[in-house]
Coordinates of C-alpha atoms and ligand atoms in Angstrom, one line a residue:
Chain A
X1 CA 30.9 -36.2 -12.0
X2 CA 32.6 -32.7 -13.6
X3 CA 33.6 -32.9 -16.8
X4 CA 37.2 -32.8 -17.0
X5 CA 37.4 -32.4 -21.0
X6 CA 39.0 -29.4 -21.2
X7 CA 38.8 -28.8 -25.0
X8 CA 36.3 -25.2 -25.1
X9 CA 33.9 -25.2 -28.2
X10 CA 34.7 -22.0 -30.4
X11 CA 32.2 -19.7 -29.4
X12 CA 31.6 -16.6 -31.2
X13 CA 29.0 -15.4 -30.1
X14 CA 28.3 -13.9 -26.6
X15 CA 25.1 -15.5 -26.1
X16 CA 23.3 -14.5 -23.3
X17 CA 24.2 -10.3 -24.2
X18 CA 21.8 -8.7 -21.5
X19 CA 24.4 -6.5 -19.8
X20 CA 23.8 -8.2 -16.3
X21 CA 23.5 -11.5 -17.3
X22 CA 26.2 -14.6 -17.1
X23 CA 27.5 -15.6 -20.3
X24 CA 26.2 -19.3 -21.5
X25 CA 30.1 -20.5 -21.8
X26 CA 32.2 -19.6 -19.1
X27 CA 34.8 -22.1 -19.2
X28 CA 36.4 -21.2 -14.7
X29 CA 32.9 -22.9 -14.2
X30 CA 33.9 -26.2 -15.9
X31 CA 30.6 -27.8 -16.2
X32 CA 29.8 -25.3 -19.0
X33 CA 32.4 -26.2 -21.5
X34 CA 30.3 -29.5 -22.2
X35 CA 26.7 -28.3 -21.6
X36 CA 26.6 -24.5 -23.3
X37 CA 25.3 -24.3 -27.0
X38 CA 27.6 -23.6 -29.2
X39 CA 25.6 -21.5 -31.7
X40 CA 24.1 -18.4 -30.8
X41 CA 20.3 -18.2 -29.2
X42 CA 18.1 -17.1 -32.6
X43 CA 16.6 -13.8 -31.5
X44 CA 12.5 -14.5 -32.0
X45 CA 11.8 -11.8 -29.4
X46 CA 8.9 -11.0 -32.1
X47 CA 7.1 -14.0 -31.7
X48 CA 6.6 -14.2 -28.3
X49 CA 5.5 -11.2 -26.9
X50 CA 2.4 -12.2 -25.7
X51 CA 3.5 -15.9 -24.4
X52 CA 2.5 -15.9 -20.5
X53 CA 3.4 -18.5 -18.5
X54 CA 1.2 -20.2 -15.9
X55 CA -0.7 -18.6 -13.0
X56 CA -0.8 -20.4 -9.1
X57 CA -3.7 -20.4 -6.7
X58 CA -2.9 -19.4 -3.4
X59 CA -3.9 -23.4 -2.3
X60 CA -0.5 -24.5 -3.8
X61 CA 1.0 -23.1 -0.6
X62 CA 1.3 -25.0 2.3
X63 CA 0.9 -23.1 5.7
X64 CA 4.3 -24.0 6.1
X65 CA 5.8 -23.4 3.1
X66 CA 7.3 -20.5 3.7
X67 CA 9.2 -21.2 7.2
X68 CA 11.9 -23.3 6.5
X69 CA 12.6 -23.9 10.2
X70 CA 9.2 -25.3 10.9
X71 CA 8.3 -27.3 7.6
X72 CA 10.1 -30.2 8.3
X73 CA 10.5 -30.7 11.5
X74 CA 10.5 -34.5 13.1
X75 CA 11.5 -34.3 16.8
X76 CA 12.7 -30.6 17.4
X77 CA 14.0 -27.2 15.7
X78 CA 17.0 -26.6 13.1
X79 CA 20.3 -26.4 14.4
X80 CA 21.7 -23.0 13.3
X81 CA 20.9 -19.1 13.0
X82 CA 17.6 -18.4 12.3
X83 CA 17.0 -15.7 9.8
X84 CA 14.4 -13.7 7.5
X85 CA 14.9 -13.7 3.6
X86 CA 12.7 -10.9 2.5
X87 CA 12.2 -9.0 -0.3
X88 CA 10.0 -8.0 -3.4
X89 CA 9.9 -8.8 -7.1
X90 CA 10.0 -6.5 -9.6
X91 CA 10.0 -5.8 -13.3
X92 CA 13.0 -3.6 -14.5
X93 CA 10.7 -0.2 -14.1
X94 CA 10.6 -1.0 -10.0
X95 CA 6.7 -1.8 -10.5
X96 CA 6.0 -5.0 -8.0
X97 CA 5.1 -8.2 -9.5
X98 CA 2.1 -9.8 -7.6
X99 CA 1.0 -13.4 -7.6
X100 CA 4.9 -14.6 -8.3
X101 CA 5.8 -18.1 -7.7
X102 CA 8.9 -18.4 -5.5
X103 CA 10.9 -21.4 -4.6
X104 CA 14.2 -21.8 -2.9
X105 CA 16.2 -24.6 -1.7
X106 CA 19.5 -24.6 0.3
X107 CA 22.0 -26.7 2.4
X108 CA 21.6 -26.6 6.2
X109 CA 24.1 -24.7 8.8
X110 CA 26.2 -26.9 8.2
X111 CA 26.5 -26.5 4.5
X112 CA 25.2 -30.2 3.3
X113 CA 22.7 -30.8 1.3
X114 CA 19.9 -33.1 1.6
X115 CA 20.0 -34.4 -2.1
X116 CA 21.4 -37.8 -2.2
X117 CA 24.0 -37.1 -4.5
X118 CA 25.7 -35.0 -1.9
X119 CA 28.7 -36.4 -0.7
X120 CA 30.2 -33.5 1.6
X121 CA 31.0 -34.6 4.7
X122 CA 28.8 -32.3 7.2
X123 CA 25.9 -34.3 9.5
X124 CA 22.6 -33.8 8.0
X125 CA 20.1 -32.1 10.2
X126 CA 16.9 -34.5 10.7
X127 CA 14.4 -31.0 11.3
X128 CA 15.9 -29.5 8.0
X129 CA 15.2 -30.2 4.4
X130 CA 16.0 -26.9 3.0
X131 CA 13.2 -26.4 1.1
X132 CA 10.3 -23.9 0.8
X133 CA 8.0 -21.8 -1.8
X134 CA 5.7 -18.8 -1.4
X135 CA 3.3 -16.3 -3.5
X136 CA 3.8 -12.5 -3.7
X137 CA 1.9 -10.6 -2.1
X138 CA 0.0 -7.7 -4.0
X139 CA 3.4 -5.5 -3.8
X140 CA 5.4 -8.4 -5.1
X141 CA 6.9 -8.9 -1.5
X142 CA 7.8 -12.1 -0.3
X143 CA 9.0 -13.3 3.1
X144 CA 10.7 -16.7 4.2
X145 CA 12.2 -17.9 7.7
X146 CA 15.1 -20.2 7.1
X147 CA 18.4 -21.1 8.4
X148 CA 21.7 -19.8 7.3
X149 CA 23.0 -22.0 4.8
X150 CA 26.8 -23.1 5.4
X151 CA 29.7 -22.9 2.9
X152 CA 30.4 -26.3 1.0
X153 CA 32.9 -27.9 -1.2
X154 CA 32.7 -29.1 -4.9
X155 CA 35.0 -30.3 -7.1
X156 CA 35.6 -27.8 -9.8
X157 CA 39.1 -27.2 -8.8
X158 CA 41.1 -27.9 -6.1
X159 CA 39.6 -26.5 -2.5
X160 CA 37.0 -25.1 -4.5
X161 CA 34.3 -23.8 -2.1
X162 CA 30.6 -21.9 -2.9
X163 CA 30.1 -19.1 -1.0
X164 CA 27.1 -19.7 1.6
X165 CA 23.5 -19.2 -0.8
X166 CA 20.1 -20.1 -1.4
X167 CA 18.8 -21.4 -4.5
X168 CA 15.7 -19.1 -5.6
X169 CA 13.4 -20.1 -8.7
X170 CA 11.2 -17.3 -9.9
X171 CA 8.2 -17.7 -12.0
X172 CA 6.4 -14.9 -13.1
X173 CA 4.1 -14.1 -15.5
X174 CA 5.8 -14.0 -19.1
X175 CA 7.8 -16.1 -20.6
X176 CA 10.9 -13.6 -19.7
X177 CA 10.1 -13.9 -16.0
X178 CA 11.6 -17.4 -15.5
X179 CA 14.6 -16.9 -13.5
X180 CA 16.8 -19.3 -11.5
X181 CA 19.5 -17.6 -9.3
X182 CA 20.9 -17.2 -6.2
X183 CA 21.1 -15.2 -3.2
X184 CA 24.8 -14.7 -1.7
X185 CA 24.9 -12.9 2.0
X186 CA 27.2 -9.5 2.3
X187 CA 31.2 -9.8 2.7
X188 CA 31.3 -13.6 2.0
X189 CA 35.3 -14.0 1.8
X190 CA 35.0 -17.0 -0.8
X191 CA 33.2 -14.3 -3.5
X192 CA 36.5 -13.9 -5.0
X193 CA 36.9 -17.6 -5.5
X194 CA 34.1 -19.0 -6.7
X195 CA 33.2 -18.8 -10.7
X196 CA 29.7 -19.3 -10.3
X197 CA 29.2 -16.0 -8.4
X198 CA 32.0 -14.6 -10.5
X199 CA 30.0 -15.5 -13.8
X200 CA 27.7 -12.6 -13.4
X201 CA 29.7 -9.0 -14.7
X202 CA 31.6 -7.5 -12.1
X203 CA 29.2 -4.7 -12.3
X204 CA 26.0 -6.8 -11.7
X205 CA 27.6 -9.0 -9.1
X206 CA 26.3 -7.2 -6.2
X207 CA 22.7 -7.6 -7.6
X208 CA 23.0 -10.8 -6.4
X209 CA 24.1 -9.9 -2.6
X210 CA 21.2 -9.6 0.0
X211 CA 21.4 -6.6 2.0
X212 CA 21.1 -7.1 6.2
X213 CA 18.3 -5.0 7.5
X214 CA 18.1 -4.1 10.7
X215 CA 14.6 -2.4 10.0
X216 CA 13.2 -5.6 9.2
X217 CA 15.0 -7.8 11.6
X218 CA 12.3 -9.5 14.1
X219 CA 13.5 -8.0 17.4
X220 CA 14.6 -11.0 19.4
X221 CA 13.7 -13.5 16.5
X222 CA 15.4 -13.7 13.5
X223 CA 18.2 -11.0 11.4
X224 CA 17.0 -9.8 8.3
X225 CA 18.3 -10.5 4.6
X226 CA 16.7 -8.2 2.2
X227 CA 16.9 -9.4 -1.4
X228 CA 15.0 -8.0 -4.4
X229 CA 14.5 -9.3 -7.9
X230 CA 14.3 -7.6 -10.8
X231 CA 13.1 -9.6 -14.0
X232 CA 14.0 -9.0 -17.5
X233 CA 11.5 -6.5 -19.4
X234 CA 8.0 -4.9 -18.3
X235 CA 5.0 -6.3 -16.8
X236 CA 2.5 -6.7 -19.0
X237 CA -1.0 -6.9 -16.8
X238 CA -3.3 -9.5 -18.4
X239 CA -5.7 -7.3 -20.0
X240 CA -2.9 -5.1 -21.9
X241 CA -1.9 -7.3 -24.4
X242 CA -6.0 -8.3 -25.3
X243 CA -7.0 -6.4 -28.3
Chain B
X1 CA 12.2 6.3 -16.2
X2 CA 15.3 4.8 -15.5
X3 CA 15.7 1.0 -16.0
X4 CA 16.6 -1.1 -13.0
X5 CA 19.4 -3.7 -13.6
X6 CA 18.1 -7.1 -13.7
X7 CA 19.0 -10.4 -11.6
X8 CA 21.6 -11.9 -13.2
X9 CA 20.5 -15.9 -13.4
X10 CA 22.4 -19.0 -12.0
X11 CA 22.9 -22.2 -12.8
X12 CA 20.3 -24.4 -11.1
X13 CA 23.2 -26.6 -9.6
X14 CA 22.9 -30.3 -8.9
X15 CA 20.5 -30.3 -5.8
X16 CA 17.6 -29.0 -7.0
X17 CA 15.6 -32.1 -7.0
X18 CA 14.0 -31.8 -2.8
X19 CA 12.8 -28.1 -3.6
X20 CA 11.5 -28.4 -7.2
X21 CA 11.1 -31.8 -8.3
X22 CA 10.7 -33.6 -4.6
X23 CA 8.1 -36.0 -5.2
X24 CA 9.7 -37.8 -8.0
X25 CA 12.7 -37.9 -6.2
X26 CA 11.2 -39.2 -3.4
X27 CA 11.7 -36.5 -0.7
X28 CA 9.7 -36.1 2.3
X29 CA 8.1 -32.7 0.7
X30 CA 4.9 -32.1 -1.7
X31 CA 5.5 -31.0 -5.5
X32 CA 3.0 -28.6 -6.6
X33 CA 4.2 -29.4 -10.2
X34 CA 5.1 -33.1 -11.6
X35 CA 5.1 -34.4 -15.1
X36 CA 1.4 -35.0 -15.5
X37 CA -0.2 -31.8 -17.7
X38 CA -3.7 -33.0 -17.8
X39 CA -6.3 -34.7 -15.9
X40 CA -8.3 -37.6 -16.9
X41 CA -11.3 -35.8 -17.9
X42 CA -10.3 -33.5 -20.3
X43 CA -10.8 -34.5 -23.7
X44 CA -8.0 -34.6 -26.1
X45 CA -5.3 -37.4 -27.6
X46 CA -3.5 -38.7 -24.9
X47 CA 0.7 -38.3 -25.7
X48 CA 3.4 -39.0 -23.4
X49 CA 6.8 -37.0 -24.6
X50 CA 9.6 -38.4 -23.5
X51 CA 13.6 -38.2 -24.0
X52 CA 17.6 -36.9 -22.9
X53 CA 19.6 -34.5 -22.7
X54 CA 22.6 -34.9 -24.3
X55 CA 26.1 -33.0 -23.2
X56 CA 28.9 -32.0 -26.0
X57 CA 30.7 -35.4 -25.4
X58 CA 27.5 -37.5 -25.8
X59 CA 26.4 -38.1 -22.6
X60 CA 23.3 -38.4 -21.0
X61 CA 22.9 -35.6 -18.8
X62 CA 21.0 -36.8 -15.3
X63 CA 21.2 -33.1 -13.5
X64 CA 18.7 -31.3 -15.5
X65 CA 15.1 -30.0 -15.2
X66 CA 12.9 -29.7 -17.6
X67 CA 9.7 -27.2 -18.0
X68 CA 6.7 -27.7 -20.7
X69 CA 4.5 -25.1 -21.3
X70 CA 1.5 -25.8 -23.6
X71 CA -2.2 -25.0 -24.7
X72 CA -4.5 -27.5 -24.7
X73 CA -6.4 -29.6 -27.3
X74 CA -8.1 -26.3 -28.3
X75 CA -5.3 -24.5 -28.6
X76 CA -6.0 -22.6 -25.6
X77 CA -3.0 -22.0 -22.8
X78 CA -4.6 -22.1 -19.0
X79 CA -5.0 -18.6 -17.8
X80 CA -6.7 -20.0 -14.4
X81 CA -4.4 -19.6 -11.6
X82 CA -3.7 -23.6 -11.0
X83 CA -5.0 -24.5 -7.7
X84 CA -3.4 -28.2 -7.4
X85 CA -0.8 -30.1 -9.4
X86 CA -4.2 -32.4 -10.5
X87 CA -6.4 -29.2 -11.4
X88 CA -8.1 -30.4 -14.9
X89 CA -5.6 -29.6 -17.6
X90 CA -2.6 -27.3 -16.5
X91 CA -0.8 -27.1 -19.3
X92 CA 2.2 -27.1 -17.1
X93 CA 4.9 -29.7 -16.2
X94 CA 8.5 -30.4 -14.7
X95 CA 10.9 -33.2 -14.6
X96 CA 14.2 -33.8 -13.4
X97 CA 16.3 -36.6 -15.9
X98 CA 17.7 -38.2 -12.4
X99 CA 15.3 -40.9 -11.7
X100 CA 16.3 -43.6 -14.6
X101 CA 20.0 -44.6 -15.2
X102 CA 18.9 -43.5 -18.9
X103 CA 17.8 -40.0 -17.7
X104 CA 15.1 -40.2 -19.5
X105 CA 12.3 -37.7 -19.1
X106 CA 8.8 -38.8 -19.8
X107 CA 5.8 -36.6 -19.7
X108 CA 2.2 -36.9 -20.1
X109 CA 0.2 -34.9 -21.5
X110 CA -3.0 -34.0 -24.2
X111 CA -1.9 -33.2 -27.6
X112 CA -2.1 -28.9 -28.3
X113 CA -3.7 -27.6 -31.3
X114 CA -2.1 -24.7 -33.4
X115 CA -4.7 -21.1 -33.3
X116 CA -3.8 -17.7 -34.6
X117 CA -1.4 -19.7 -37.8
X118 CA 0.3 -21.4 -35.9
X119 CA 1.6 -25.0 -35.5
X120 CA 0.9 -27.1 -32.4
X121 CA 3.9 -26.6 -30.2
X122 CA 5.3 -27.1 -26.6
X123 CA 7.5 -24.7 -25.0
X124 CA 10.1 -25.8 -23.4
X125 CA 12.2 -24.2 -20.4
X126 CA 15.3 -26.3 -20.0
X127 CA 17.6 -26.1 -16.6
X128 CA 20.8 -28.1 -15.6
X129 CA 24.0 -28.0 -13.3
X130 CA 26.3 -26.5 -15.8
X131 CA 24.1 -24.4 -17.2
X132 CA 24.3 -20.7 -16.2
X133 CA 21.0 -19.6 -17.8
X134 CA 17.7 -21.2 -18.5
X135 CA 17.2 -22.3 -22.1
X136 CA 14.2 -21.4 -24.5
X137 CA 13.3 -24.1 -26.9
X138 CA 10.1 -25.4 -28.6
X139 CA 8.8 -28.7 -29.6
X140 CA 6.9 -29.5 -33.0
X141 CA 5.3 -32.5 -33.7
X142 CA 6.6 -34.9 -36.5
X143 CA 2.6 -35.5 -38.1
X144 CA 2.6 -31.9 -38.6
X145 CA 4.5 -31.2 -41.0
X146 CA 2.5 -28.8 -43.0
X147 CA 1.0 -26.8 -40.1
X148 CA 4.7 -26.2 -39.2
X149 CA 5.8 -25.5 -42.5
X150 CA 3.2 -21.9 -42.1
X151 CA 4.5 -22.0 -38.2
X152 CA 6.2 -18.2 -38.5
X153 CA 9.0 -19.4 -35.3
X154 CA 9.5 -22.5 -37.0
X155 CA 10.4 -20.7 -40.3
X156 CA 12.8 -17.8 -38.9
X157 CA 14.9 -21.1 -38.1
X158 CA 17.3 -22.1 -40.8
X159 CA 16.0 -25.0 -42.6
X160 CA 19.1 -27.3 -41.7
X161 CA 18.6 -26.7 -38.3
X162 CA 14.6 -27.6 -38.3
X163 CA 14.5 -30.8 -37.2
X164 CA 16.4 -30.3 -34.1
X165 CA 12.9 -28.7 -33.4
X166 CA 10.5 -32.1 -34.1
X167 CA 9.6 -34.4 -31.7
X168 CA 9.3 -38.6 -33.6
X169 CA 5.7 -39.8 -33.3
X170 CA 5.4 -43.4 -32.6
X171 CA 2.5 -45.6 -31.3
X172 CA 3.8 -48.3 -29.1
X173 CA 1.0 -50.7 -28.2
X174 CA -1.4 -48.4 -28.3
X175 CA 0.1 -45.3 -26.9
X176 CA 1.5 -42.5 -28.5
X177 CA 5.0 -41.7 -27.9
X178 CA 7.0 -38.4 -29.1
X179 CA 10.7 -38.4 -28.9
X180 CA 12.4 -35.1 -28.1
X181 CA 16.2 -35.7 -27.5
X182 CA 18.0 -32.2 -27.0
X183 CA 21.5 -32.0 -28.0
X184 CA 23.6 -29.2 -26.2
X185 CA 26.1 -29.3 -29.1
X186 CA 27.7 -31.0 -31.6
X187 CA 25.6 -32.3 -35.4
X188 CA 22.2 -30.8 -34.7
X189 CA 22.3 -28.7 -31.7
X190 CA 19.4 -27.7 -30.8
X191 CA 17.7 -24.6 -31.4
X192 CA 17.3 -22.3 -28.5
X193 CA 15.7 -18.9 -28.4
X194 CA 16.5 -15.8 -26.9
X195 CA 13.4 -14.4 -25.1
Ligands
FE301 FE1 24.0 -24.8 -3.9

């Protein structure tokens, strides 16, 4: 399933060049020597300024969507430790992004995934699918309840293992508010191993590290993860940009 | 004021398909997105837009997701928050390529028009295991050849590299097909954008 040609297109360019961001071709990740452009992204900045993307209606959330331990539940609760991923969305002058589509996805305790490509030996969990989506709120917070994800296995080198994380989609308002990452959980030992994390600059890694929060752990519940999201540029309300 | 550092992105991995795309991969949980743009009411030509995504070596890639973003026969993009995947015309649309052994994508959708100068277009937001950041790219339509000639995006790209840009019309049986193949590398790579 990885590639394993090992011949690197000559890239030139660094083509992603926001100072936080991964570079497109980053060959210790070995899936991007085949699948990153080779020529560098044509800077049209100019020509899109005013290309939002689409809103949601609060009915697109399902009462469970949010609560990962209850959502797909068939004849009892989630094995594992129950937690709280919370947080708010931002553009990069801290002002909170309302009305945000969020969606994550994630492996259970036991660090297997649903999908039926998954071949890592862990038992699946028949209360877990590891899915979920919610709105923010007018602050740009959002909350989930989930299980901690476990550590898995893939086969980009040998004993290559992913730190534990959940996949988060985010998709805001403009066209430069579409973001696909990941949130990692403090001190994970396998950081130092894994390209995907180590992608990211070394300065910006820890942007991608939830925080524990003891203030907003649910006494006698759930621990807390807080995990913020800041999106590339400003937020343009929908009457700015009308002339 | 002082600039906060922005979320570095990640590649999507190869499991997205039960969080994002779960009804067309048959999981047990509801999409509020598929590959259906429009409803049945809205008036407009009826197009399905369909192809792959092809890796440096030539393969097919079956781990990627796809995004369309479009206005609608009037040239209009929705701004109505969407209330259900079947809400009139959304505009809106995403596939995975894993459900055919050709990982093909096929969308269906209501031709745009072109306003303010320029051409009809789709946007496209393109995702994939592999990939460590989403990709920008647009869509033009091969019977528009003159409205994309005055499109201004379509003419900061180098003319060689225009037509990784059009999308084939063809009419199969009464239905109108457009064929959009996207080419990570190689003889025409596809244009993508910085945004
Ligand atoms: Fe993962």
């Amino acid at each position: 399933m990885e590639s394993t040609k090992n011949d690197i297109p000559n890239t030139k360019y660094d083509l992603v060049n926001f100072d936080t961001q991964p570079p497109l071709l980053y060959p210790d990740y070995k899936s991007t020597i085949l699948r990153s452009p080779t020529m560098p992204l044509m800077p049209v900045k100019e020509y899109l300024q005013n290309l939002r993307l689409p809103a949601f209606g609060a009915s697109v959330i399902g009462a469970l969507d949010n609560d990962l331990t209850k959502n797909a539940r068939k004849n009892g609760e989630p094995i594992g430790e129950r937690i709280k991923v919370t947080g708010k969305v931002m553009d990069e002058y801290g002002h909170g992004l309302p009305n945000i589509l969020v969606e994550i996805w994630q492996a259970n305790s036991a660090g297997r995934y649903i999908h039926k490509a998954e071949i890592h030996d862990a038992p699946l969990d028949p209360n877990f699918l590891g899915g979920g989506r919610v709105l923010t709120d007018n602050e740009g917070r959002y909350t989930f309840y989930t299980i901690k994800p476990g550590a898995y296995p893939w086969g980009n080198h040998y004993n290559a293992w992913l730190p534990n994380h959940i996949h988060f989609s985010v998709l805001g308002h403009q066209i430069e508010h579409r973001l696909v990452t990941q949130m990692y959980f403090p001190g994970d030992p396998l950081f130092e191993y894994d390209p995907i994390f180590q992608s990211a600059p070394k300065h910006a890694r820890h942007l991608m590290v939830s925080k524990f929060s003891m203030d907003l752990t649910d006494a006698e519940f759930a621990l807390a993860y807080e995990f913020n999201i800041v999106l590339n540029g400003k937020y343009q309300t929908p009457f700015e940009n009308k002339k | 004021m002082e600039k906060l550092q922005t979320t570095p992105s990640q590649t999507v991995g190869p499991f997205f398909a039960y969080g994002l795309t779960a009804e067309q991969y048959g999981y047990d949980f509801n999409s509020i997105v598929n590959g259906v743009l429009t409803d049945d009411y809205t008036e407009g030509e009826r197009i399905f837009i369909t192809g792959c995504v092809m890796d440096g070596a030539g393969n097919s890639i079956g781990d990627a997701m796809i995004e369309l973003w479009q206005a609608d026969p009037k040239g209009q993009y929705r701004l109505e928050p969407i209330q259900d995947k079947n809400d009139g015309f959304t505009g809106f649309g995403r596939l995975g390529t894993g459900t055919n052994d050709a990982h093909k994508f096929t969308f269906t959708t209501l031709k745009p028009a072109g306003i303010d100068g320029q051409a009809p277009h789709i946007n496209i937001i393109l995702f994939m295991r592999g990939s460590l950041h989403n990709l920008y790219t647009r869509l033009y339509f091969s019977d528009e050849m003159t409205a994309n000639q005055n499109d201004p995006l379509f003419n900061a790209v180098p003319t060689e590299r225009q037509s990784t840009l059009i999308a084939q019309r063809n009419e199969i049986n009464g239905q109108v097909f457009y064929t959009f193949n996207i080419k990570m590398q190689g003889d025409n790579e596809t244009v993508f954008f910085q945004v």
